[in-house]
Amino acid sequence: MNIPAAARAQAQDLLDFIAASPSPWHAVRECERRLQAAGFSRREESERWTLTPGSRHYTVRDGASLIAFSVGAEAAAGLTLIGAHTDSPGLRLKPKPAEVAGGMLRLGVEVYGSPLLATFADRDLALAGRVTVRAGDGFESHLVHCEQPLLRLPNLAIHMNREVNEAGLKFNKQTELPLLLGVAADGANAEARLRQPLADRLGVDPADLLTWELVACDTQKGCFWGVDGEFIAASQLDNLASCHAALTALLAAPPAVSPSSGTRLIALFDHEEVGSESAAGAGGSFVADVVARLAASAGLDAEDQRRMLAQSFFISADMAHAWHPNFPAAYEPGHHVLVNGGPVIKSNANQRYSTTAASAARFMSFCARAGIPCQQYTHRTDLGCGSTIGPIVAARLGLASVDIGSPLWAMHSLRESAGVLDHAYLIAALTEAFTGQGGAAAR
Ligand code: CO
């Protein structure tokens, strides 16, 4: 299969983005870095905002949710919004995780969201996230990433787990998931052994580390695979691939200054994998607050704000279940979506996805104008369907919405895989939605 150089470069840029984003807080910092390099300026939620047409800004709520926008010349023309999530399921350290068990030092973890737990076994794990450090009478928040292999969840040998290949690899979440950190030293404080590498990374006194939110992250970098290098594998493709595509589309769009151009906005939320019900999550007020400030800045009254929302369109971008030839029984026979077959429109009559016939047709028209294929997915009727931020944001704002995303294998594995062409297609479709110029990006 021929992979154009431009598509390969976009996939490589995604792998670089993921390498810089071992935690949702790092993902937002990497988005910030790219936004600032492109001339977007940060606005604090605690300040008064004055937003002029053509200006480009972003704001961050609680470190792991970010909204960036390019202010349109015609506010009442409505917004084009693209949403995705920054968090991924996995293992997170408990507040006091260190314990000694039979002479070994291990760290207790909580399960965040719904990871494929077996994929965390026998991998070279590290730690990333944010910590608070004492500063005078108060504290400062810092990001930290210990990049060397630090932790491991060794499997039990097959000689002690004879049924594993028939019964599946199972871990008791309380007793069998703690991650090994080292050999317990006589008389040494177990927690001090965890604090030392974190303090070393930050250049602070270990005693000044107050609290942490740390994820067990993979140390293996993403890669291309397949006979023609037509696939990529990495951690957190769900949903950093959609964050990267949305950000890339926004950065590629020129400032929205033509008289008819509406506002373009991307909303990257934390906490999707645990239900979105938080101050910074899609179920919170974040996106509604930013939209209200955009309307107020443009001088829209309450009537015009509602006219604006009635003319707005939300694209919820999250990964879709790619057809896996080894497991045909898992799929709805009429809705196989193929890796490298183009973005997927996801539909569910029970509104687990926000797609309607009209919003699906609208997204199809973006793909058609960009000159790329697109596919349609629905889950098997006898299997429970996942959900996304699509229905949540659509309900909060009361606007037209579609759920789409790139095909993905092994959703919620520590190492997921997807198609190189699909990522370029997704960027092209989202660029088309923002500017009507996605065709150029696809070629
Ligand atoms: Co997702």
Tab-separated table of N, CA, C and O in Angstrom, residues 12 35 38 65 89 149 160 164 169 191 204 255 301 319 347 351 353 376-377 392 404:
chain	number	residue	atom	x	y	z
A	12	GLN	N	4.001	10.658	11.959
A	12	GLN	CA	5.197	10.819	12.797
A	12	GLN	C	4.995	11.955	13.794
A	12	GLN	O	5.396	11.864	14.967
A	35	LEU	N	0.329	25.695	20.418
A	35	LEU	CA	-0.559	26.850	20.217
A	35	LEU	C	0.229	28.153	20.342
A	35	LEU	O	0.059	29.078	19.534
A	38	ALA	N	2.262	29.006	17.420
A	38	ALA	CA	1.468	29.461	16.270
A	38	ALA	C	0.810	30.819	16.528
A	38	ALA	O	0.039	31.297	15.691
A	65	SER	N	-7.589	19.931	30.830
A	65	SER	CA	-8.614	20.244	29.824
A	65	SER	C	-8.263	21.577	29.191
A	65	SER	O	-7.900	22.527	29.897
A	89	PRO	N	-7.401	5.368	29.711
A	89	PRO	CA	-7.529	4.452	30.840
A	89	PRO	C	-6.175	3.877	31.227
A	89	PRO	O	-5.285	3.757	30.378
A	149	PRO	N	12.630	3.051	32.656
A	149	PRO	CA	11.801	1.986	33.240
A	149	PRO	C	12.014	1.936	34.756
A	149	PRO	O	13.141	1.847	35.223
A	160	MET	N	2.648	-21.845	36.880
A	160	MET	CA	1.799	-21.590	38.058
A	160	MET	C	0.431	-21.063	37.648
A	160	MET	O	-0.363	-20.675	38.496
A	164	VAL	N	-3.978	-20.255	31.770
A	164	VAL	CA	-4.045	-18.853	31.322
A	164	VAL	C	-4.426	-18.725	29.846
A	164	VAL	O	-5.166	-17.813	29.464
A	169	LEU	N	-5.994	-13.953	30.906
A	169	LEU	CA	-5.100	-13.391	31.916
A	169	LEU	C	-5.886	-12.442	32.807
A	169	LEU	O	-6.407	-11.430	32.335
A	191	GLU	N	8.141	4.642	51.398
A	191	GLU	CA	7.694	5.775	50.582
A	191	GLU	C	8.860	6.648	50.138
A	191	GLU	O	8.826	7.247	49.057
A	204	VAL	N	14.084	18.989	43.848
A	204	VAL	CA	13.556	19.494	45.119
A	204	VAL	C	13.872	18.484	46.225
A	204	VAL	O	14.313	17.363	45.966
A	255	PRO	N	-6.331	32.794	10.478
A	255	PRO	CA	-7.276	33.501	11.345
A	255	PRO	C	-8.601	33.728	10.616
A	255	PRO	O	-8.632	34.011	9.412
A	301	ASP	N	-26.740	39.567	22.451
A	301	ASP	CA	-27.689	39.466	23.563
A	301	ASP	C	-28.168	38.008	23.666
A	301	ASP	O	-27.747	37.151	22.891
A	319	MET	N	-11.978	7.513	18.924
A	319	MET	CA	-11.602	6.396	18.061
A	319	MET	C	-12.764	5.413	17.876
A	319	MET	O	-13.670	5.329	18.709
A	347	SER	N	-22.897	5.630	14.802
A	347	SER	CA	-24.325	5.853	15.063
A	347	SER	C	-24.841	4.865	16.105
A	347	SER	O	-24.408	3.706	16.145
A	351	GLN	N	-28.595	6.811	21.449
A	351	GLN	CA	-27.894	8.065	21.746
A	351	GLN	C	-26.655	7.883	22.613
A	351	GLN	O	-26.295	8.763	23.400
A	353	TYR	N	-24.049	7.608	20.932
A	353	TYR	CA	-23.363	8.546	20.045
A	353	TYR	C	-24.375	9.619	19.647
A	353	TYR	O	-25.579	9.365	19.575
A	376	GLN	N	-19.106	3.944	7.927
A	376	GLN	CA	-20.147	4.033	8.947
A	376	GLN	C	-20.095	2.814	9.868
A	376	GLN	O	-19.941	1.681	9.404
A	377	TYR	N	-20.251	3.088	11.157
A	377	TYR	CA	-20.166	2.023	12.154
A	377	TYR	C	-21.379	2.014	13.061
A	377	TYR	O	-21.876	3.067	13.474
A	392	ILE	N	-22.983	14.261	25.458
A	392	ILE	CA	-22.896	15.116	26.651
A	392	ILE	C	-22.809	16.588	26.240
A	392	ILE	O	-23.561	17.441	26.735
A	404	ILE	N	-17.582	10.908	15.331
A	404	ILE	CA	-16.723	10.330	14.288
A	404	ILE	C	-15.389	9.920	14.917
A	404	ILE	O	-15.121	10.257	16.075
